[in-house]
Structure formats: structure tokens, C-alpha cells
Tab-separated table of C-alpha atoms in Angstrom:
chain	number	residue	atom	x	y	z
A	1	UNK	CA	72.154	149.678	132.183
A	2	UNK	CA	71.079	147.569	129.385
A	3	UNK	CA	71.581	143.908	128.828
A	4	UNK	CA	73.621	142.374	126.685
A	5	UNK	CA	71.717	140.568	123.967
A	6	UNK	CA	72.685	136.961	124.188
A	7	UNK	CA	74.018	137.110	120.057
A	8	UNK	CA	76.600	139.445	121.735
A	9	UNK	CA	77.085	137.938	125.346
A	10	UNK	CA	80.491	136.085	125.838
A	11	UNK	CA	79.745	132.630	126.661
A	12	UNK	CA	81.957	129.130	127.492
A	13	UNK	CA	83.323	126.518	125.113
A	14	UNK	CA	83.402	123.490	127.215
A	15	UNK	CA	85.671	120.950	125.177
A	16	UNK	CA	88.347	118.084	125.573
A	17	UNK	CA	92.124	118.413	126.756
A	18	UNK	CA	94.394	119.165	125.372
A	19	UNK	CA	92.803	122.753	124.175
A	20	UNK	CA	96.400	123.352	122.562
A	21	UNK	CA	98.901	121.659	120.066
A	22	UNK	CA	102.259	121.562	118.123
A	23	UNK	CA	100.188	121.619	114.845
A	24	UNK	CA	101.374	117.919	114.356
A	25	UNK	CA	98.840	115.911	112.106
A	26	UNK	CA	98.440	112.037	111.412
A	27	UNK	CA	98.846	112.734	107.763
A	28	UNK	CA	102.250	114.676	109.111
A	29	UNK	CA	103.713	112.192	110.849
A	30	UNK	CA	102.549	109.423	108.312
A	31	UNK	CA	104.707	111.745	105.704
A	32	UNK	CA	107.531	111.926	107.335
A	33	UNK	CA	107.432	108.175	108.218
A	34	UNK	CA	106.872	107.737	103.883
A	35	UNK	CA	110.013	109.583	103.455
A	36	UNK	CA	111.807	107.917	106.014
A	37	UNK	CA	111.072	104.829	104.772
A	38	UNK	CA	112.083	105.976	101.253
A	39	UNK	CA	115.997	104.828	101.108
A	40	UNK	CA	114.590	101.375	101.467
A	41	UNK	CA	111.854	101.334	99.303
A	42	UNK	CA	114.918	102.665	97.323
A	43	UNK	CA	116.828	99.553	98.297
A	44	UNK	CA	115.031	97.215	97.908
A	45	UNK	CA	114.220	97.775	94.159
A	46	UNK	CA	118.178	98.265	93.804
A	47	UNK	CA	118.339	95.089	94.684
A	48	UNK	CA	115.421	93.169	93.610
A	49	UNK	CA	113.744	95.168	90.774
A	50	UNK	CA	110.393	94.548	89.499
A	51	UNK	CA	109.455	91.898	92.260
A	52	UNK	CA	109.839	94.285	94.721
A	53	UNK	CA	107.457	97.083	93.393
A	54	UNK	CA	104.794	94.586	92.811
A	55	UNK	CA	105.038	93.314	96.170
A	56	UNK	CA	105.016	96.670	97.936
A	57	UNK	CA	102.285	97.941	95.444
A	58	UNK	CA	99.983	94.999	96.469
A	59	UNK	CA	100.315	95.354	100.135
A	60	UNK	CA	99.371	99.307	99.922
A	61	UNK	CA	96.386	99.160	97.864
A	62	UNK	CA	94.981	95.922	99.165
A	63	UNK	CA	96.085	97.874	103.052
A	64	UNK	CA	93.918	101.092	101.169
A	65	UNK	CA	90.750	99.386	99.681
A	66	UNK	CA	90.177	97.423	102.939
A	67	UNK	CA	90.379	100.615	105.869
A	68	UNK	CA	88.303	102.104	103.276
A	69	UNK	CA	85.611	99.609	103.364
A	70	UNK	CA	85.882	98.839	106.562
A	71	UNK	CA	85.121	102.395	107.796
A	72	UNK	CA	82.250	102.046	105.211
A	73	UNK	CA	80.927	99.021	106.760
A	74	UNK	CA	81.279	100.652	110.527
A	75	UNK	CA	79.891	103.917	109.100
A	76	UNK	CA	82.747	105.592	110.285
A	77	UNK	CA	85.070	108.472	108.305
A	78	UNK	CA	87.028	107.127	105.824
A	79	UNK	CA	90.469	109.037	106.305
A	80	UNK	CA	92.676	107.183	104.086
A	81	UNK	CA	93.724	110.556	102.960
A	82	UNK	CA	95.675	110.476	106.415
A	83	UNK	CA	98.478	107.984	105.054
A	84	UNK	CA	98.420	105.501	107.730
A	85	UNK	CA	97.064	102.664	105.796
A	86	UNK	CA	99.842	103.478	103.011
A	87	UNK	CA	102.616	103.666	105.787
A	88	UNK	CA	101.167	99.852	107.393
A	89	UNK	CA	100.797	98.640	103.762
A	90	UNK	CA	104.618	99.241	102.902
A	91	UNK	CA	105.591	97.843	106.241
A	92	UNK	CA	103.874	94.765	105.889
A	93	UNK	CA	105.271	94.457	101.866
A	94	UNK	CA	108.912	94.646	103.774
A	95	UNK	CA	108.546	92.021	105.872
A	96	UNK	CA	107.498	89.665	102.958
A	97	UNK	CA	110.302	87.992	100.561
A	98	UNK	CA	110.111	89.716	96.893
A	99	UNK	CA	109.163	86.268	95.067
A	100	UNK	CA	105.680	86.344	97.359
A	101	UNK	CA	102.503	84.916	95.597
A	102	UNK	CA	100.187	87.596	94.974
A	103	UNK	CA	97.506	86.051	97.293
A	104	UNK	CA	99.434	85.679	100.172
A	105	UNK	CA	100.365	89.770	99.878
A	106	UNK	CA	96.720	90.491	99.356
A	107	UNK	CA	95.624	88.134	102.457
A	108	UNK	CA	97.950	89.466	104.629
A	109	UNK	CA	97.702	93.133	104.201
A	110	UNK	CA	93.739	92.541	104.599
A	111	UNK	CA	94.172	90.450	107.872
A	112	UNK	CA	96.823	93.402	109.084
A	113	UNK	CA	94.445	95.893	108.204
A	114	UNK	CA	91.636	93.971	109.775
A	115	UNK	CA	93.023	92.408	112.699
A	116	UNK	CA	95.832	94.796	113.707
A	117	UNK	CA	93.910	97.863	112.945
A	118	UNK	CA	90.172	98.416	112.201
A	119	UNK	CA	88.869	96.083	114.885
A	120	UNK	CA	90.304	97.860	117.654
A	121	UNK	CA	88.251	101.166	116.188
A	122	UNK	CA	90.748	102.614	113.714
A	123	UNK	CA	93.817	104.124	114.543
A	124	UNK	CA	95.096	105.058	117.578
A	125	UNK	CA	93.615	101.468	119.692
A	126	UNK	CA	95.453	98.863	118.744
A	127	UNK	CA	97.377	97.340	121.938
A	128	UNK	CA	99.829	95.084	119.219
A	129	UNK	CA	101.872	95.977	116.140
A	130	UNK	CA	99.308	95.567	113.498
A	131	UNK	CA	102.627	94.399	111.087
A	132	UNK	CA	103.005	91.742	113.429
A	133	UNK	CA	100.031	90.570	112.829
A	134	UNK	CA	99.927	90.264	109.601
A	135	UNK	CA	103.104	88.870	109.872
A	136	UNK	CA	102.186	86.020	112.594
A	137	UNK	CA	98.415	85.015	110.257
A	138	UNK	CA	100.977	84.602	107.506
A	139	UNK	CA	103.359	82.375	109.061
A	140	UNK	CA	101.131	80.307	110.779
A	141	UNK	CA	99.018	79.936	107.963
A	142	UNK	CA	101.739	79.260	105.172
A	143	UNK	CA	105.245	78.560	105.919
A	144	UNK	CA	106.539	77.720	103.141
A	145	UNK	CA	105.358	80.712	101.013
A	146	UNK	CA	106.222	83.090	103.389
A	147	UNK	CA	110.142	81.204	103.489
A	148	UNK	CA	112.446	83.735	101.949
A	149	UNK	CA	114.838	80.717	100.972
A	150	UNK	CA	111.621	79.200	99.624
A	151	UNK	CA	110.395	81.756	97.434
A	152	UNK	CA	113.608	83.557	96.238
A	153	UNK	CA	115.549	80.334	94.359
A	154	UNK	CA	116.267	82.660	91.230
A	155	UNK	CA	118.888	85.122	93.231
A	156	UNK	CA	122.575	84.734	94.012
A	157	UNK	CA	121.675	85.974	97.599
A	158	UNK	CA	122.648	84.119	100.449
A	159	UNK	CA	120.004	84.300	103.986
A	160	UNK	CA	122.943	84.890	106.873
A	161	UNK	CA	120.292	83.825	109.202
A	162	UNK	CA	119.473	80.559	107.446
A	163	UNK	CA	123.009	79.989	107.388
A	164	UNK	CA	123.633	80.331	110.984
A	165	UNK	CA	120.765	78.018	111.476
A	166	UNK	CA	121.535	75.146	110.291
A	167	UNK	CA	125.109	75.106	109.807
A	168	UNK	CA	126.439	77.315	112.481
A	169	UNK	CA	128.514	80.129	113.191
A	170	UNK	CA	131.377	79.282	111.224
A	171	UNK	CA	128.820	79.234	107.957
A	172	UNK	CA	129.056	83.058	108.702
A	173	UNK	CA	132.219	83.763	109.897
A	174	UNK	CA	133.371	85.574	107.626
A	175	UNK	CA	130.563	87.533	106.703
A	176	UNK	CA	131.259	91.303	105.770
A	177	UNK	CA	129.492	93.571	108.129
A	178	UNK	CA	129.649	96.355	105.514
A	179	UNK	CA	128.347	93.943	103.117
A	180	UNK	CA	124.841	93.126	105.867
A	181	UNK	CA	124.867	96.952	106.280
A	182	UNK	CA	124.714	97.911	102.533
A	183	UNK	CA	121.739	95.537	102.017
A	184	UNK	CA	123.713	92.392	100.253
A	185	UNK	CA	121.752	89.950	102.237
A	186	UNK	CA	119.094	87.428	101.058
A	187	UNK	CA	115.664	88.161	103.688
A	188	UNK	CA	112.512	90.089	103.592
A	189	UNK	CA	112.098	92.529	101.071
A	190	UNK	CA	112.386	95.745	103.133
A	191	UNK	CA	113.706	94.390	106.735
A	192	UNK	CA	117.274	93.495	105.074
A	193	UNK	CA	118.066	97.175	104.036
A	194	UNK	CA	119.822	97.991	107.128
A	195	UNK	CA	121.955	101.208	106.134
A	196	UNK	CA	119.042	102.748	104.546
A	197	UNK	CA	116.680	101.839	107.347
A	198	UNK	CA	119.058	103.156	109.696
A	199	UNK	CA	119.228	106.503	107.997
A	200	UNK	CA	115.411	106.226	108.014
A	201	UNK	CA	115.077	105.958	111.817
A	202	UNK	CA	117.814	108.730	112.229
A	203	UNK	CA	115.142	111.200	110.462
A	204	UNK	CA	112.558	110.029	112.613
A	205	UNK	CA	114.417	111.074	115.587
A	206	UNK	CA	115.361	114.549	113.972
A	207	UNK	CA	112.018	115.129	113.131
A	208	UNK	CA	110.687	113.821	116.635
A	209	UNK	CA	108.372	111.541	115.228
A	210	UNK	CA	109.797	109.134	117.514
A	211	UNK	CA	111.564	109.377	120.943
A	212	UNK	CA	115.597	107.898	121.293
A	213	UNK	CA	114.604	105.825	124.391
A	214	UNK	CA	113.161	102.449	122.932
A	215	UNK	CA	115.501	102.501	119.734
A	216	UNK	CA	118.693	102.944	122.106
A	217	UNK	CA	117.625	100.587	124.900
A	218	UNK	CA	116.852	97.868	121.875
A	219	UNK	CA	120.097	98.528	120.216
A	220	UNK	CA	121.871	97.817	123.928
A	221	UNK	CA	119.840	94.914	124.577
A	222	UNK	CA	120.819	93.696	121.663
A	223	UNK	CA	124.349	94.481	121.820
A	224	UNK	CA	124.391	93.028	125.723
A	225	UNK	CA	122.930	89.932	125.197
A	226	UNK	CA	124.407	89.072	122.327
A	227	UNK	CA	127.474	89.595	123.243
A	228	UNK	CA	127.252	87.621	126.716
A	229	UNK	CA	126.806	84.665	124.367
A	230	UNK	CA	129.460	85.313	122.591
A	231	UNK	CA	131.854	85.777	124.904
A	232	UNK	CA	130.560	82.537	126.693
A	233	UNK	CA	131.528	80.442	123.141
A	234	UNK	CA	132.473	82.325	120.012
A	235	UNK	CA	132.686	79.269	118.061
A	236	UNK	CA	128.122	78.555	118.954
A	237	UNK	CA	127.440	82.234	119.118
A	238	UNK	CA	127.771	84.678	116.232
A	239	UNK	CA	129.086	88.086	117.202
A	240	UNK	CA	126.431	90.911	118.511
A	241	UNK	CA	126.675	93.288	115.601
A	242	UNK	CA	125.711	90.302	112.880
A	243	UNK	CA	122.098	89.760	114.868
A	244	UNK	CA	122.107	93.830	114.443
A	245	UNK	CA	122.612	93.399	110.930
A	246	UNK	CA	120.950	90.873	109.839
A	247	UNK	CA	116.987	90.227	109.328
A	248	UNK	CA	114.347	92.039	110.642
A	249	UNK	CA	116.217	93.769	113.433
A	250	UNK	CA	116.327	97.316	112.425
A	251	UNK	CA	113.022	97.997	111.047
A	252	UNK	CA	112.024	96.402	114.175
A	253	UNK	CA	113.448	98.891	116.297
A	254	UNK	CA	112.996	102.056	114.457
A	255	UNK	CA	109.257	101.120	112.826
A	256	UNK	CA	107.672	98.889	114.710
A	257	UNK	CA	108.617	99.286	118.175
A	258	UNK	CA	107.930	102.337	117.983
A	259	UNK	CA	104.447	102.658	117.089
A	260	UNK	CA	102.594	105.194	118.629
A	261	UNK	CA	99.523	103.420	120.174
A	262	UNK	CA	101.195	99.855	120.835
A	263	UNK	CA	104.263	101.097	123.004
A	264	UNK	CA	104.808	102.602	126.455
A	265	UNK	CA	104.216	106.158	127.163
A	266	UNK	CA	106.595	107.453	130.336
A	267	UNK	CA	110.035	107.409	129.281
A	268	UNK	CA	111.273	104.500	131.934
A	269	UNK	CA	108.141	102.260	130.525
A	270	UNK	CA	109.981	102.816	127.101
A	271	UNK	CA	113.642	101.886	128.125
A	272	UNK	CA	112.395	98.463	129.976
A	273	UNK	CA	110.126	98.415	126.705
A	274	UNK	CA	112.991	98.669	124.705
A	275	UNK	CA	115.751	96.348	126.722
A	276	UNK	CA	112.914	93.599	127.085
A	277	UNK	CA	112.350	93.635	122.877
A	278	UNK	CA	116.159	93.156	122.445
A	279	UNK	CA	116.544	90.285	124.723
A	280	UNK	CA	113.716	88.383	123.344
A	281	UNK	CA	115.434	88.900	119.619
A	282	UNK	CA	117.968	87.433	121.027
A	283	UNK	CA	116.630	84.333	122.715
A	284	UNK	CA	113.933	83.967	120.016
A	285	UNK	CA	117.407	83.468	117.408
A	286	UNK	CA	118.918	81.734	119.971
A	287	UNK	CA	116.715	78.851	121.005
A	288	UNK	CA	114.218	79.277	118.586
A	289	UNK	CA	112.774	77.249	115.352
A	290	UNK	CA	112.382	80.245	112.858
A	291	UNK	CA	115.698	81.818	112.003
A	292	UNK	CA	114.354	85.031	112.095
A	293	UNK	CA	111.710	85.621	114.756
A	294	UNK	CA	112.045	88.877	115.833
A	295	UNK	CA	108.701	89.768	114.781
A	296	UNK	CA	107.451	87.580	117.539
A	297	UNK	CA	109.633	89.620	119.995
A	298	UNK	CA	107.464	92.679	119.043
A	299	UNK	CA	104.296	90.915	119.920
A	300	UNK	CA	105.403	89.455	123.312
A	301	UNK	CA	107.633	92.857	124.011
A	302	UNK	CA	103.722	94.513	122.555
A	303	UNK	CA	102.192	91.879	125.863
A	304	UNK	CA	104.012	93.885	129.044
A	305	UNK	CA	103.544	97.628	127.660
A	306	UNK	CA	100.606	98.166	130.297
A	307	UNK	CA	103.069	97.055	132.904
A	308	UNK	CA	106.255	99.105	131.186
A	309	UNK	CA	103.108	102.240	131.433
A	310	UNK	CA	102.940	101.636	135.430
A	311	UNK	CA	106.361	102.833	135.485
A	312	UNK	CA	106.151	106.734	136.602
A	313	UNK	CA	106.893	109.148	138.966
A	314	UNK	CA	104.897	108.914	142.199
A	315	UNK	CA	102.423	112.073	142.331
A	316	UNK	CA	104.059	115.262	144.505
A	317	UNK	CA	103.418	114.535	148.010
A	318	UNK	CA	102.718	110.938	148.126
A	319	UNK	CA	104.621	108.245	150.090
């Protein structure tokens, strides 16, 4: 019998798990993550207009222009087409205060870009929030500009946070809940937007872009330990749902703590993730000198995911 030429012979692919897929992309999930982020890009013009596209438009192109030259300058792909710069530019713009000087937007995009992302090889090997990075260079680096109450004079908006600061709970006691939730709230351009933001993270979690475990457990956490301080003294502690409401909370735990490559992977390393993140917003407002420090919680929560990852079943058969 004759032989089969080798242009005919079957032969092997040797390749790389996993050999099969959902069809999810980057640019996918970085679309869905644009449009769940779009109520409060929507918000935050509402309620502070030009400043706030000029901030956000900053942070994205600056975020753009530097992944693209740094994957020039480590002759790597340039795959801005994938959307992940754009979705790390906007976060960064909402976690600045609308009345930001240019330069500080530019310098910390770059440094969040540079630092949080592209030195770890791109995406997918950063170990911290590369928002939080940014975020931390920035405050460091220049206090004052970075000071919502600083840099927004001009606006009727009150800072709940500031409030509760320095002239305690019953500077807030009254404050409307549906009023925090709507967005009527002096604080960083974006991470104030809390009903929109909320909506945002629900079509994450639709979409299963992101898992329920480390947004619930933070949400409890939360909830827990701010209300053991509360019930200890009301009249020191301001109630649970106002640290909910209020700051950087919520885009915390839908959009940061949730990023893919700086979080835990088994679903018990994401719950301890999650309950850990909470308590440290907590105690960071609590004890504290920033009145809003809950980006610092997602760095130190960032620290323990490799232990939160040791967390798993024991393999079938071992003792």
C-alpha cells in the first residue's frame, strides 16, 4: 500500500491550554466595562460640566499615547485598539477632583500607565491596582492639588467626608442618603456617582465580567464593621450606609477590586479578599489622616491576594 505523502499525512498541533474558549476578548470585556462605566461618565458631567470632560479626556489620551510608546520602546505590540488603556485612563480621571491642574492629570495617568501597568509586561501582570497607583504617586507627591476641597472652591458642594473629619458625626447627621446616592456630594470626579456606579457594577455582574463574591463580601464588610462602631457610639461613629455612600467606596468595589490580574482567583480567596478590603475602608476612615483613603485599602487588600490564592480545595485523595 502506498504512503501517504507527508502534504497529506495528519500530523499534531502541540500548543498551550486552554485549546478552547467562551469567545471572550480583552477588547470585549474592556467594552462592556466602557458602557458600564457610562452612567457616571454621565454623572459626572451632570454635575460638573465642562471640568469634568477635560479631566476625563486628559487622563485617556495621556493613559493612550504612553502604552503606546511604551510598547514601542519594549518593541512589543501596541494593542491600544484593545480598550484597556481607555478603561484605566477614565478610572484614574474619576478618582481626581474636576478643578485638577492639567499637569497633575497628565502625570498621573503616565505614572499609572507606567508604574501600574507597562512595567509589569503589559496587561495581565500587574500584582496592584494600577489606579491605585496613580492615585498613591499623586497624593504623595501633591496634596494639596489632588484635595477635592482644595481644588473645587467655585461649587456649592459640600465633601460629607471632610465634614465628618473634622467636625464629626453630627456635621452629617442629617445627611440625605438619597441625596449621597444620586451623586449630590462634593469628592472625586467619578468615585461620588454612587447610583450610577452601582447600576454600572450590576451590568458587570449580568454580563459576567466580574464574579458577585468580592463585591458582596466588601459590601458586608463594610456594612459589619461599620456598624459595630456605630452601635458602640452613634454620636463618634457615622452610620454604615453613609461610608457606603460616600467617597470612593463603590467604584472601589465594583472597578477596582475587581480587576482581573490584581485579585484572587478561587472563590474563598475572593470572599476573604473582599471582607479584608471592607474592613480596612473602614479603619483607614476611622483612624486615619486622609478622609477618604480607601484607595489605600485596595493596595494593602492588593498585598495578601497570593495568600487569599492559597485558599482551595485540597487535591482528590490527599490528607
Amino acid at each position: 500500500m502506498a504512503k501517504k505523502s507527508l502534504s497529506t499525512a495528519p500530523f499534531l498541533t502541540v500548543a498551550s491550554a486552554p485549546h478552547m474558549h467562551c469567545g471572550t476578548s480583552i477588547k470585549g470585556m474592556m467594552s462592556t466595562i466602557l458602557l458600564a462605566l457610562l452612567p457616571a461618565v454621565i454623572g459626572a458631567v451632570y454635575w460638573y460640566g465642562m471640568e469634568a470632560i477635560r479631566v476625563m479626556a486628559l487622563s485617556i489620551a495621556t493613559a493612550v499615547i504612553v502604552e503606546a510608546l511604551c510598547s514601542k520602546i519594549m518593541e512589543k505590540e501596541v494593542r491600544v485598539d484593545d480598550y484597556h488603556a481607555v478603561v484605566t485612563g477614565l478610572l484614574f480621571a474619576f478618582i481626581l477632583p474636576a478643578g485638577a491642574e492639567w499637569w497633575l492629570v497628565v502625570s498621573g495617568s503616565a505614572v499609572t500607565m507606567v508604574l501600574g501597568k507597562m512595567l509589569w509586561g503589559n496587561f495581565g501582570g500587574a500584582p496592584i491596582s494600577a489606579v491605585a497607583v496613580g492615585w498613591a504617586f499623586c497624593i504623595v507627591s501633591w496634596p494639596v492639588y489632588i484635595n477635592v476641597d482644595a481644588t473645587m472652591l467655585n461649587t456649592t458642594l459640600v465633601n460629607p467626608l471632610t465634614q465628618l473629619r473634622y467636625f464629626g458625626v453630627e456635621s452629617v447627621a442629617d445627611a440625605s442618603m438619597y441625596n449621597l446616592f444620586i451623586g449630590d456630594q462634593l469628592g472625586a470626579l467619578g468615585a461620588v456617582q454612587v447610583g450610577a456606579l452601582l447600576l454600572g457594577g450590576l451590568i458587570l455582574l449580568a454580563r459576567r465580567v466580574i464574579t458577585w463574591e468580592i463585591p458582596v463580601a466588601t459590601i458586608a464588610a463594610v456594612l459589619i464593621t461599620g456598624g459595630i462602631y456605630y452601635a458602640i457610639d452613634p454620636e463618634m461613629y457615622a452610620n454604615p450606609l453613609f461610608h457606603l455612600f460616600t467617597g470612593s467606596t463603590m467604584l472601589s468595589i465594583f472597578f477596582l477590586l475587581t480587576d482581573f490580574t490584581s485579585t484572587p482567583n478561587t472563590r474563598g480567596g475572593k470572599i476573604l479578599f473582599g471582607l479584608m478590603a471592607g474592613f480596612l475602608i473602614i479603619l483607614i476612615r476611622t483612624y486615619g489622616q486622609y478622609p477618604d483613603g480607601v484607595l489605600f485599602a485596595v493596595l494593602l487588600a492588593n498585598m495578601i491576594t497570593p495568600l487569599c490564592d492559597m485558599i482551595k480545595p485540597k487535591p482528590f485523595g490527599a490528607r
